[in-house]
PDB file of N, CA and C in Angstrom:
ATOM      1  N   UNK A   1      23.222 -86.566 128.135  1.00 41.00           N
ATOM      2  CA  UNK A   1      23.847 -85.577 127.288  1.00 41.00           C
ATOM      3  C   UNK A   1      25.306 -85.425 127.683  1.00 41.00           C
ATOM      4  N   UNK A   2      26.174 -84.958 126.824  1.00 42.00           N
ATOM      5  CA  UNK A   2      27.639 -84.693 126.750  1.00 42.00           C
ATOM      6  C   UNK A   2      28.035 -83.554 127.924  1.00 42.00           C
ATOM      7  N   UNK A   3      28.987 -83.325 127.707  1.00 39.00           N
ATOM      8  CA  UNK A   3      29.377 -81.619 128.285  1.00 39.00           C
ATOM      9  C   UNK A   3      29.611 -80.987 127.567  1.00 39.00           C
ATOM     10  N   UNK A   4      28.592 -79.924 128.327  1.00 44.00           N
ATOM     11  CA  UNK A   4      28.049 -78.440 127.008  1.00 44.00           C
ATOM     12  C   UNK A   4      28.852 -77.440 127.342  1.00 44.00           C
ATOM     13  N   UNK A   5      30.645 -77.315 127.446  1.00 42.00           N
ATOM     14  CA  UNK A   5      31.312 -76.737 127.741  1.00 42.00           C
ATOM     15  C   UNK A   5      32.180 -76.293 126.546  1.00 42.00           C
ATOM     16  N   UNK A   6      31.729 -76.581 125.954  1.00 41.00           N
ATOM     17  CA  UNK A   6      32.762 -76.803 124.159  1.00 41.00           C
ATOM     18  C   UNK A   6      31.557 -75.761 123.070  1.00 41.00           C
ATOM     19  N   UNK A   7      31.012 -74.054 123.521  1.00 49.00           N
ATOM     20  CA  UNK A   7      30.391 -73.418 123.090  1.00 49.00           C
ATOM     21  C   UNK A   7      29.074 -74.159 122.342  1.00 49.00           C
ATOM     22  N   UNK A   8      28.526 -74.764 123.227  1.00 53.00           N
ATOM     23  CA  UNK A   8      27.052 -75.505 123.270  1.00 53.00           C
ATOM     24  C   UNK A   8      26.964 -76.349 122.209  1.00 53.00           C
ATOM     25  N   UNK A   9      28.407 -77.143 122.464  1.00 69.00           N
ATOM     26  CA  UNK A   9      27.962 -78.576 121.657  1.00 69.00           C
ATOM     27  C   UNK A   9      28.767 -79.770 122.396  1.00 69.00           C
ATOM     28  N   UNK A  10      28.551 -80.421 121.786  1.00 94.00           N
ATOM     29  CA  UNK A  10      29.376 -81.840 122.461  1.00 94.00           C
ATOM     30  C   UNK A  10      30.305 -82.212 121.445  1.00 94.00           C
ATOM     31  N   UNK A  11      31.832 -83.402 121.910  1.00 96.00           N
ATOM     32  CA  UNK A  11      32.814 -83.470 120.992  1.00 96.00           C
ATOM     33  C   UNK A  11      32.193 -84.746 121.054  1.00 96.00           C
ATOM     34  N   UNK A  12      32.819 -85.382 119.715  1.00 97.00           N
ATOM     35  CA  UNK A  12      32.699 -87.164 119.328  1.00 97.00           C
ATOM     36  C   UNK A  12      34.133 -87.484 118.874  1.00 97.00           C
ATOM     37  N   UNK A  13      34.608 -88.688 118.809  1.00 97.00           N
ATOM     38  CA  UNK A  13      35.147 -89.386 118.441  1.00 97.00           C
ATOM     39  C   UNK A  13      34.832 -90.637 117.498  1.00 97.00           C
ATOM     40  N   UNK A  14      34.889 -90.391 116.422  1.00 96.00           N
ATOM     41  CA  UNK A  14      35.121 -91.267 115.134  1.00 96.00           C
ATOM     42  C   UNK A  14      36.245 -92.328 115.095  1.00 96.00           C
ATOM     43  N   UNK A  15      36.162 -93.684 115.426  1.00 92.00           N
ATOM     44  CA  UNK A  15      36.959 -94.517 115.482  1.00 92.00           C
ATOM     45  C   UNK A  15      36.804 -95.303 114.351  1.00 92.00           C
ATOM     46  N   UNK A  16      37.904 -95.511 113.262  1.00 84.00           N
ATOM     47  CA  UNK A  16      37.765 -96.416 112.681  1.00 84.00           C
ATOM     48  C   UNK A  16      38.979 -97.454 113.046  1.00 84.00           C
ATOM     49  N   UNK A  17      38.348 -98.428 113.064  1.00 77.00           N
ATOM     50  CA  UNK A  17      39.337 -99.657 113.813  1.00 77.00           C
ATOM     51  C   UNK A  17      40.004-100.360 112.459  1.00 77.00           C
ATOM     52  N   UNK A  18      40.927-101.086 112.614  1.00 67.00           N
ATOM     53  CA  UNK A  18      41.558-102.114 110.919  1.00 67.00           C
ATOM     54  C   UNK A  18      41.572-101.126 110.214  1.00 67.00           C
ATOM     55  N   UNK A  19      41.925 -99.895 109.898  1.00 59.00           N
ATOM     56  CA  UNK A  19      41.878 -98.930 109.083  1.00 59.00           C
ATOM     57  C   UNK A  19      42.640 -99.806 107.885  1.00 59.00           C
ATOM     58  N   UNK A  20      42.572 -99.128 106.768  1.00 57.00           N
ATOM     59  CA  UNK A  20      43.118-100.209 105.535  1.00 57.00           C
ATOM     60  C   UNK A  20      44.820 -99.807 105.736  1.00 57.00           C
ATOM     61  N   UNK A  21      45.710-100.912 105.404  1.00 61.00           N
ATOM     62  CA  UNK A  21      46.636-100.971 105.446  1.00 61.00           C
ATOM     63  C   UNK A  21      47.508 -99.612 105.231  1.00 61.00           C
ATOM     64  N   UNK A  22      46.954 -99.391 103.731  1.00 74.00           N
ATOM     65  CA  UNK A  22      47.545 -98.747 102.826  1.00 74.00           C
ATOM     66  C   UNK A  22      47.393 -96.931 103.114  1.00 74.00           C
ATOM     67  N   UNK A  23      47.988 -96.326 103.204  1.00 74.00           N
ATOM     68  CA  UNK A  23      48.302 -94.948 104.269  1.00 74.00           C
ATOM     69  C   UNK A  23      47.406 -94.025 102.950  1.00 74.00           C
ATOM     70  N   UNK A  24      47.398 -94.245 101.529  1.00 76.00           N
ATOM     71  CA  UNK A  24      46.540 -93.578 100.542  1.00 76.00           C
ATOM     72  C   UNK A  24      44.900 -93.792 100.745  1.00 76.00           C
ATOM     73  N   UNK A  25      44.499 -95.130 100.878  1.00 79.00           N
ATOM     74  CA  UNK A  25      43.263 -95.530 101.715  1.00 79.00           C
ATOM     75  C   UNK A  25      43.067 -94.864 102.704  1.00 79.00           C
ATOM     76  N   UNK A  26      43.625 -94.706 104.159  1.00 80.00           N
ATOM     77  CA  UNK A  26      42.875 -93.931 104.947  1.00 80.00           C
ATOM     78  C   UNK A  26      42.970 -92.583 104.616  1.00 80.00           C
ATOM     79  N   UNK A  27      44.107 -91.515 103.832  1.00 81.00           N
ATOM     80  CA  UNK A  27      43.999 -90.321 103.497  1.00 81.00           C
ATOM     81  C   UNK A  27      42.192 -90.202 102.379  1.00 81.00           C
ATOM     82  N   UNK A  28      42.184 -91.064 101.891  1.00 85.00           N
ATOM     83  CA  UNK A  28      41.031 -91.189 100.907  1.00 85.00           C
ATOM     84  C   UNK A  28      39.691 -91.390 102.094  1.00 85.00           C
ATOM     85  N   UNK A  29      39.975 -91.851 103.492  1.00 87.00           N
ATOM     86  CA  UNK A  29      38.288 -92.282 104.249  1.00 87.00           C
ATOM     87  C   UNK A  29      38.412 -91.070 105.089  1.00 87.00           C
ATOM     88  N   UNK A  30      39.693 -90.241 105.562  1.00 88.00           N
ATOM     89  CA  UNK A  30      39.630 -89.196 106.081  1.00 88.00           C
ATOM     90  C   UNK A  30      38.751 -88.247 105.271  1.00 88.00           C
ATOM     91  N   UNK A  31      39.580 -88.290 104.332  1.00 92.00           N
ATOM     92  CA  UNK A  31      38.388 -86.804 103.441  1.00 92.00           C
ATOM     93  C   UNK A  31      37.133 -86.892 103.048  1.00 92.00           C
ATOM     94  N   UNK A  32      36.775 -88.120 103.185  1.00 94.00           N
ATOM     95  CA  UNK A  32      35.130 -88.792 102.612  1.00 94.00           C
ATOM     96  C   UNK A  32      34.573 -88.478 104.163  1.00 94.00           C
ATOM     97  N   UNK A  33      34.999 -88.524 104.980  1.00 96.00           N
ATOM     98  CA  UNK A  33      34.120 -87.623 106.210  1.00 96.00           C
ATOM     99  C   UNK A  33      34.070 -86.837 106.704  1.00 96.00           C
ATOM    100  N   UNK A  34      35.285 -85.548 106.181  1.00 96.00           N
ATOM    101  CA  UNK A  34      35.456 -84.590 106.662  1.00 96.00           C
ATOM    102  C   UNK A  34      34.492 -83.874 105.381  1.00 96.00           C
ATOM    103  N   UNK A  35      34.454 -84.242 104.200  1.00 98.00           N
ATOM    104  CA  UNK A  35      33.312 -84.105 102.709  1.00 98.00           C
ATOM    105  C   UNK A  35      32.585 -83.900 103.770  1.00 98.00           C
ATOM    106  N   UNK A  36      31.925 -85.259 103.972  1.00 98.00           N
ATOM    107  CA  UNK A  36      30.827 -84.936 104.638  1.00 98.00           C
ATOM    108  C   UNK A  36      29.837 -84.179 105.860  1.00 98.00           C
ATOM    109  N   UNK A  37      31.378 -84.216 106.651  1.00 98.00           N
ATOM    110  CA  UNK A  37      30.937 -83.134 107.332  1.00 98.00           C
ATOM    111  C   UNK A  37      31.063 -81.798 107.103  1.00 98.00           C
ATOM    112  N   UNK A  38      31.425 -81.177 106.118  1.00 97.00           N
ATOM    113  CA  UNK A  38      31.324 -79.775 105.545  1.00 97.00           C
ATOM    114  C   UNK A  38      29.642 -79.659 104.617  1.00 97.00           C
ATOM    115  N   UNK A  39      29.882 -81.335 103.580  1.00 98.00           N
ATOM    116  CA  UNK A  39      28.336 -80.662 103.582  1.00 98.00           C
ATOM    117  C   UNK A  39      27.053 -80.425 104.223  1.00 98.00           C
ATOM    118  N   UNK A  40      27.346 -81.311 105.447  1.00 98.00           N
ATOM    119  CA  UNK A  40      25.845 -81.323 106.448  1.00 98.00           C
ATOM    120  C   UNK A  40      25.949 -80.199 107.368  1.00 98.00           C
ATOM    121  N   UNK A  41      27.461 -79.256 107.686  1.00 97.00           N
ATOM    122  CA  UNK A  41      27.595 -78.265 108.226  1.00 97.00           C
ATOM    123  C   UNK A  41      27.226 -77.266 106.934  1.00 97.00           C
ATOM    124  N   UNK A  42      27.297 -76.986 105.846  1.00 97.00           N
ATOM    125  CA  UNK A  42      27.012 -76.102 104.733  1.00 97.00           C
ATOM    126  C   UNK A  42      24.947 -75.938 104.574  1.00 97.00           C
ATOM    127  N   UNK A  43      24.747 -77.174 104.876  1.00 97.00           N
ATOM    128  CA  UNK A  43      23.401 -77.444 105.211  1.00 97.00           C
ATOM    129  C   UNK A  43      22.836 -76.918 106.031  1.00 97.00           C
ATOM    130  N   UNK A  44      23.165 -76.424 107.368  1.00 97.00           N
ATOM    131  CA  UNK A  44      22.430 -75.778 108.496  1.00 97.00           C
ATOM    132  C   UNK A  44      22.954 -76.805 109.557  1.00 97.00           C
ATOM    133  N   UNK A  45      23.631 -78.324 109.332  1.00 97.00           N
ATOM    134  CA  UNK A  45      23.602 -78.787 110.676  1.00 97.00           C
ATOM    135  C   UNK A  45      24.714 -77.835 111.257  1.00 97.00           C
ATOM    136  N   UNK A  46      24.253 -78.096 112.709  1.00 97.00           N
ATOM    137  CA  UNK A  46      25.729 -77.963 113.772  1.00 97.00           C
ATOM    138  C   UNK A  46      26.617 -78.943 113.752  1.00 97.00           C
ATOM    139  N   UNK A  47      27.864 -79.119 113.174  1.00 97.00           N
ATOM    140  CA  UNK A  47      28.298 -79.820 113.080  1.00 97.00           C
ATOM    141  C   UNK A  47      29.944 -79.095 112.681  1.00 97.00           C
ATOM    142  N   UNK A  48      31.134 -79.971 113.002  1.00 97.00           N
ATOM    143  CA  UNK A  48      32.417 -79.086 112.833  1.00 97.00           C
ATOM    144  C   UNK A  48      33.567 -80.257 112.971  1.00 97.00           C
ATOM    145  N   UNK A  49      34.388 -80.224 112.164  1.00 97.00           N
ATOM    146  CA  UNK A  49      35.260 -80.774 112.187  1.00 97.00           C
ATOM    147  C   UNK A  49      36.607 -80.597 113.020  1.00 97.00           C
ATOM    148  N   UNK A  50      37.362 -80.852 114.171  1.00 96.00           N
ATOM    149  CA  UNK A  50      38.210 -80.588 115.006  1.00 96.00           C
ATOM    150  C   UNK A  50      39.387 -81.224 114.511  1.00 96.00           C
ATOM    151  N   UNK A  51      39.783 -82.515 114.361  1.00 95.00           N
ATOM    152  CA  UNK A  51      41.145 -83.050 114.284  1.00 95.00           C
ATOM    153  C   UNK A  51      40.691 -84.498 113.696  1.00 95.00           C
ATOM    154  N   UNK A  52      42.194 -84.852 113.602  1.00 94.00           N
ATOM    155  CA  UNK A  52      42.140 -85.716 112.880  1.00 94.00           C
ATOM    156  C   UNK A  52      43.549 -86.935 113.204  1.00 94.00           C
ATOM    157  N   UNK A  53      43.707 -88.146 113.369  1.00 93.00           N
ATOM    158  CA  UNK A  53      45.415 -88.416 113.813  1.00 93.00           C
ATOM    159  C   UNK A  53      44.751 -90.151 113.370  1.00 93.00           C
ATOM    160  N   UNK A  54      46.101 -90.629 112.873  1.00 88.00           N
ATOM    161  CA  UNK A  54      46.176 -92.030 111.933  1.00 88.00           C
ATOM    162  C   UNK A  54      47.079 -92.492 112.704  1.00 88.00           C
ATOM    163  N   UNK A  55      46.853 -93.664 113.518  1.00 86.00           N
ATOM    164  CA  UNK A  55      47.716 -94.565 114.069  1.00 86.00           C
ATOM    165  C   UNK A  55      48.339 -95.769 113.378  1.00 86.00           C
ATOM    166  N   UNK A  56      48.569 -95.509 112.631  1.00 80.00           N
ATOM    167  CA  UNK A  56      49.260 -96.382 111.549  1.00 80.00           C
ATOM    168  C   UNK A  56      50.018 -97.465 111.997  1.00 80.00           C
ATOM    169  N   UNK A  57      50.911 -97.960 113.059  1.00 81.00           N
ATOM    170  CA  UNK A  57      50.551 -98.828 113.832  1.00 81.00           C
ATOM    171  C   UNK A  57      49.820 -99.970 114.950  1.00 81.00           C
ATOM    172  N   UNK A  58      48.696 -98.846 114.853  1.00 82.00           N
ATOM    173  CA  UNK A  58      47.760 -99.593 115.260  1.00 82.00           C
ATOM    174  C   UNK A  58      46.899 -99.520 114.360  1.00 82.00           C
ATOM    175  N   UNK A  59      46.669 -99.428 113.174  1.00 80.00           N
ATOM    176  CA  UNK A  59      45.567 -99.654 111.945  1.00 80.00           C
ATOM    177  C   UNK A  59      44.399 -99.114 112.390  1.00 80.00           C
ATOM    178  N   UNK A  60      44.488 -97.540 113.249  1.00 84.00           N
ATOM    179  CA  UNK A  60      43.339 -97.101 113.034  1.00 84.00           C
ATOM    180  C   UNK A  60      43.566 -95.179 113.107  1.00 84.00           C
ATOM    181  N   UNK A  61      42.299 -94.896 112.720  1.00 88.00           N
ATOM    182  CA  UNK A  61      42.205 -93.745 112.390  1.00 88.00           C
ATOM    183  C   UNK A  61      40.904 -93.167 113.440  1.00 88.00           C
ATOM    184  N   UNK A  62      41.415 -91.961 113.909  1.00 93.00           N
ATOM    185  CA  UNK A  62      40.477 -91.203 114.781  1.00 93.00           C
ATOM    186  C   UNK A  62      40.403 -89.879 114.628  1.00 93.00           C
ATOM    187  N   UNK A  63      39.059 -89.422 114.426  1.00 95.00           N
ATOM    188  CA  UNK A  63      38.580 -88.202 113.914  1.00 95.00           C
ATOM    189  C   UNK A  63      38.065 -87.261 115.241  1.00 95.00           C
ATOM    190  N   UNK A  64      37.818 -86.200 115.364  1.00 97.00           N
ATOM    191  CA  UNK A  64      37.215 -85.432 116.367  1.00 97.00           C
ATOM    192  C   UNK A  64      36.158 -84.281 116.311  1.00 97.00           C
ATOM    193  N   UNK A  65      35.018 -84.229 116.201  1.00 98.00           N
ATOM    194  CA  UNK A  65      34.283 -83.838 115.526  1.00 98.00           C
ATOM    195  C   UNK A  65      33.381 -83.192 116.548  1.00 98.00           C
ATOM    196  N   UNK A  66      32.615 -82.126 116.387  1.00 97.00           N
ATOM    197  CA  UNK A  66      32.069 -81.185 117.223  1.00 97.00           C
ATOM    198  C   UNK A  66      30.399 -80.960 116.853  1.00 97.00           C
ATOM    199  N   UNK A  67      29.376 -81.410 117.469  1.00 97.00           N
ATOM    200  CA  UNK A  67      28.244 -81.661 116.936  1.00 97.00           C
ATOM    201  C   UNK A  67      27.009 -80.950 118.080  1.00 97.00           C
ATOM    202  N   UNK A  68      25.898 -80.871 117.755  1.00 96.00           N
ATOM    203  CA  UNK A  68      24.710 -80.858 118.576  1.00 96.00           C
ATOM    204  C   UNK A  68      24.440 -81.744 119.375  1.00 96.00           C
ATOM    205  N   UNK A  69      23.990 -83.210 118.107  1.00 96.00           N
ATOM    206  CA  UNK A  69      23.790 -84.163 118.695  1.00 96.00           C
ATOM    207  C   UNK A  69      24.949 -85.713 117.992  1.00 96.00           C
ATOM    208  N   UNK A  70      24.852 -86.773 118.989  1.00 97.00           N
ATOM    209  CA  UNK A  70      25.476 -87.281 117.580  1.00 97.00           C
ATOM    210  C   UNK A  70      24.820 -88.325 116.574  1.00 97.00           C
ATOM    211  N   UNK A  71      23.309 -88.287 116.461  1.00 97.00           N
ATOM    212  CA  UNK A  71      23.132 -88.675 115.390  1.00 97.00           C
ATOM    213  C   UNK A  71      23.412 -87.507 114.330  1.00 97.00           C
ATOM    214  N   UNK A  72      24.085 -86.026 114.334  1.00 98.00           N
ATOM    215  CA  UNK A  72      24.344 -86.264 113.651  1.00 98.00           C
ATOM    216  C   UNK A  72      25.645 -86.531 112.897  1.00 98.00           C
ATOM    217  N   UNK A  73      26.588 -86.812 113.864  1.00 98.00           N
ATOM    218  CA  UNK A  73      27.745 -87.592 113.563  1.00 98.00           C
ATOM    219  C   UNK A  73      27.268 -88.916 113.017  1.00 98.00           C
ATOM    220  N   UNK A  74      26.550 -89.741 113.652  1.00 98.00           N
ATOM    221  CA  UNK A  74      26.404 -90.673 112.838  1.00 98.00           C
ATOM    222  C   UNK A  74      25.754 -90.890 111.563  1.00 98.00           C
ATOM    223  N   UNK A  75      25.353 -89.398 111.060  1.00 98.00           N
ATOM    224  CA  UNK A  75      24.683 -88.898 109.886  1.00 98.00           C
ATOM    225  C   UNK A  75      26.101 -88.805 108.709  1.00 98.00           C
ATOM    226  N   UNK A  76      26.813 -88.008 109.387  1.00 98.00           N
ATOM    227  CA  UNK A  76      28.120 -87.529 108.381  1.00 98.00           C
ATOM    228  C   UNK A  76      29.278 -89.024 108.456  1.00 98.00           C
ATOM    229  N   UNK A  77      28.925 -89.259 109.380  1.00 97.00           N
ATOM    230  CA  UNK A  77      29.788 -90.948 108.873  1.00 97.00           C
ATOM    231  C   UNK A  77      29.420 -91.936 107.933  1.00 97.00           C
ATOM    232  N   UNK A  78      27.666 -91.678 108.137  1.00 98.00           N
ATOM    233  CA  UNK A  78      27.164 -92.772 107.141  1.00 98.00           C
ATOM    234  C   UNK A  78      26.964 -92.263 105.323  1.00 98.00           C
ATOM    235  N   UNK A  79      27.688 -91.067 106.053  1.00 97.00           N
ATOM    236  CA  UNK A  79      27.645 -90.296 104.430  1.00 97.00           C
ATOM    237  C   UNK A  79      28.720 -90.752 103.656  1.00 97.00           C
ATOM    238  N   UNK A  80      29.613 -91.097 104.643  1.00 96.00           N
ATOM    239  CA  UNK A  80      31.186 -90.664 104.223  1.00 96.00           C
ATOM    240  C   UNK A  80      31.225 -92.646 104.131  1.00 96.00           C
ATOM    241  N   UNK A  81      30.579 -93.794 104.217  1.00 94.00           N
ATOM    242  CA  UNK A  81      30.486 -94.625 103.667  1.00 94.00           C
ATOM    243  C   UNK A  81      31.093 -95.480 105.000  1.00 94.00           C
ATOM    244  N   UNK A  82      30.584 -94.777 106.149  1.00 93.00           N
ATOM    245  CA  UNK A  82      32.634 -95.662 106.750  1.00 93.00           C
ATOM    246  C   UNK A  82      31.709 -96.069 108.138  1.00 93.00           C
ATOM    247  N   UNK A  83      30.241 -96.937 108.267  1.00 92.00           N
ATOM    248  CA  UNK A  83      29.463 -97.630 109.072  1.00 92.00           C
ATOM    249  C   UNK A  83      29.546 -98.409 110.112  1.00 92.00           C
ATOM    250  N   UNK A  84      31.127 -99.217 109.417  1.00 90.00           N
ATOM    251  CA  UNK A  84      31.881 -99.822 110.841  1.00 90.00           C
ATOM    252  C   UNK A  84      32.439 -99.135 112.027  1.00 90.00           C
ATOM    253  N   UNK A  85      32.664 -97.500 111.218  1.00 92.00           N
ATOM    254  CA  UNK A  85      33.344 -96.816 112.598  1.00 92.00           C
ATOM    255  C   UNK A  85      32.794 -96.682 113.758  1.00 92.00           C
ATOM    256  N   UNK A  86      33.390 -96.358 115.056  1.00 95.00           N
ATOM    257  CA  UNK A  86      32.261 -96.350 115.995  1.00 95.00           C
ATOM    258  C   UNK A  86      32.448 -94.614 116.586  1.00 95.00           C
ATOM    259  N   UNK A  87      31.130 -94.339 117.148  1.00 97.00           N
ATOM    260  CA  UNK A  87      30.750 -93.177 116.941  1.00 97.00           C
ATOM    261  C   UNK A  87      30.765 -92.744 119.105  1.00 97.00           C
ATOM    262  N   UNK A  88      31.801 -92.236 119.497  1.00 96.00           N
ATOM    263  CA  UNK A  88      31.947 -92.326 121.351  1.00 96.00           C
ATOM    264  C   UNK A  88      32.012 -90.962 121.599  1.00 96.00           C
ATOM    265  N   UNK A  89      30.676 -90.228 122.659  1.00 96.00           N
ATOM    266  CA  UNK A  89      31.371 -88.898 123.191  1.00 96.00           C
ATOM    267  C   UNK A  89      32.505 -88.977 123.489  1.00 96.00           C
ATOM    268  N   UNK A  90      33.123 -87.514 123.799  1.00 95.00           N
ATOM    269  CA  UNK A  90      34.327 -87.700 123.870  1.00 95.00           C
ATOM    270  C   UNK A  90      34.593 -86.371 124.983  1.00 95.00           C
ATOM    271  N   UNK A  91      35.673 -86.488 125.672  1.00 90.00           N
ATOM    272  CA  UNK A  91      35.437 -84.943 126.175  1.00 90.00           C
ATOM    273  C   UNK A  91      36.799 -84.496 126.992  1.00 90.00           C
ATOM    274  N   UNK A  92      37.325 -83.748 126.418  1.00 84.00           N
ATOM    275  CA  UNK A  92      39.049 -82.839 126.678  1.00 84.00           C
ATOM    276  C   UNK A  92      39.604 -82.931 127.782  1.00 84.00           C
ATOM    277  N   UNK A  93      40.371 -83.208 128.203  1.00 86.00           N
ATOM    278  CA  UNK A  93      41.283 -83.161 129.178  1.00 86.00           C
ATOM    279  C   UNK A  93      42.310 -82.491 129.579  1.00 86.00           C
ATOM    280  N   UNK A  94      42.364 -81.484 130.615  1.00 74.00           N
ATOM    281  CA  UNK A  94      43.801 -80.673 130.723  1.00 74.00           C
ATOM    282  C   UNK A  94      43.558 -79.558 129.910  1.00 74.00           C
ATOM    283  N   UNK A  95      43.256 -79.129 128.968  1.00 65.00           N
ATOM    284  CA  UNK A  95      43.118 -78.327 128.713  1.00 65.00           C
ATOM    285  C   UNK A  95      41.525 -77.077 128.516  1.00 65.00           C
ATOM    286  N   UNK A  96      41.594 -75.905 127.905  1.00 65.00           N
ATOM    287  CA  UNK A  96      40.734 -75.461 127.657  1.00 65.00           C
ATOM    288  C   UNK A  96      39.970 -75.826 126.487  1.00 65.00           C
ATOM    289  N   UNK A  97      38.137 -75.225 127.057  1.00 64.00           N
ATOM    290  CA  UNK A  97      37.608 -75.871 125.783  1.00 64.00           C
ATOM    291  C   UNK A  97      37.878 -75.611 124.046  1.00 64.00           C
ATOM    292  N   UNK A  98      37.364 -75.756 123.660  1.00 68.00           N
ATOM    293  CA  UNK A  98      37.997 -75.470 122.603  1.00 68.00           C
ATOM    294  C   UNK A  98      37.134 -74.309 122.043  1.00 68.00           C
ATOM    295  N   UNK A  99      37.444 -73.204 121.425  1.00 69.00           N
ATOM    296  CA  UNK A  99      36.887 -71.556 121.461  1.00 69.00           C
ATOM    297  C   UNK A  99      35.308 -72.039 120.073  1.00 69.00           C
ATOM    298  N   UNK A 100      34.337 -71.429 120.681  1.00 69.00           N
ATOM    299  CA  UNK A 100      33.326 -71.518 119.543  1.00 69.00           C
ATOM    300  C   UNK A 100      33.927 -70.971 118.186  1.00 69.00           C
ATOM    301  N   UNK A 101      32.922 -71.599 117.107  1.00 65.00           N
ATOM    302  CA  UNK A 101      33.146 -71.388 116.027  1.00 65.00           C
ATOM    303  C   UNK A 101      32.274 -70.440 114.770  1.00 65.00           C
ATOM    304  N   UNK A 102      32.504 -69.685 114.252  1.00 60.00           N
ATOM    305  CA  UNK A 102      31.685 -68.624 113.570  1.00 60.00           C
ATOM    306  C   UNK A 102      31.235 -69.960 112.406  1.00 60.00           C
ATOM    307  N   UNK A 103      32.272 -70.783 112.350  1.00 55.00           N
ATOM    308  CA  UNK A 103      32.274 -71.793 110.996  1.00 55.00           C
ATOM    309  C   UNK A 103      31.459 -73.010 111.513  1.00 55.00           C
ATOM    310  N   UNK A 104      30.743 -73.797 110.759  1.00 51.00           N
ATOM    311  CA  UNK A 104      29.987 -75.007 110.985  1.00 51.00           C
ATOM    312  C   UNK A 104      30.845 -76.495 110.403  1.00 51.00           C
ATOM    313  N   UNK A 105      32.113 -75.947 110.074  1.00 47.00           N
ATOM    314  CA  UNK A 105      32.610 -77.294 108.831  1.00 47.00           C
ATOM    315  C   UNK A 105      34.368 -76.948 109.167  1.00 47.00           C
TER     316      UNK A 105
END
């Protein structure tokens, strides 16, 4: 299990690697998983969306996402169509955790 220091969940990291060239493409795969993770958080999962940052020189895109477990991150990725990404605990550095959330999405 992760570290349950982040108000009893664990963080993930959403890597999509070769992100598509085109900077309208990844604004379009960002929101197809952040969709998705609002609806599986609207649903009852635990699940929460944290951040988001496009390395556009390096052709990839990384998401940060706040879950129970992470299948079900790998639930809201496979929603959001984007299968190649890879799905890595993840866990903060230097700073404080990040404050629980009344919100699921």
């Amino acid at each position: 299990m992760g570290d349950r220091r982040h108000g009893g969940t664990d963080l993930y990291l959403v890597e999509v690697r070769s992100c598509p060239p085109s900077v309208d493409d990844a604004v379009r795969m960002h929101a197809a998983l952040r969709d998705a993770v609002t609806r599986l958080g609207s649903a009852g999962t635990a699940i929460r969306w944290c951040a988001a940052w496009l390395l556009p020189d390096q052709h990839r895109c990384l998401c940060l996402l706040q879950a129970d477990r992470e299948s079900d991150v790998v639930l809201a990725r496979d929603l959001a169509a984007l299968t190649s990404a890879s799905v890595t605990p993840a866990r903060a550095l230097g700073g404080a955790p990040l404050p629980p959330s009344g919100r699921r999405s």
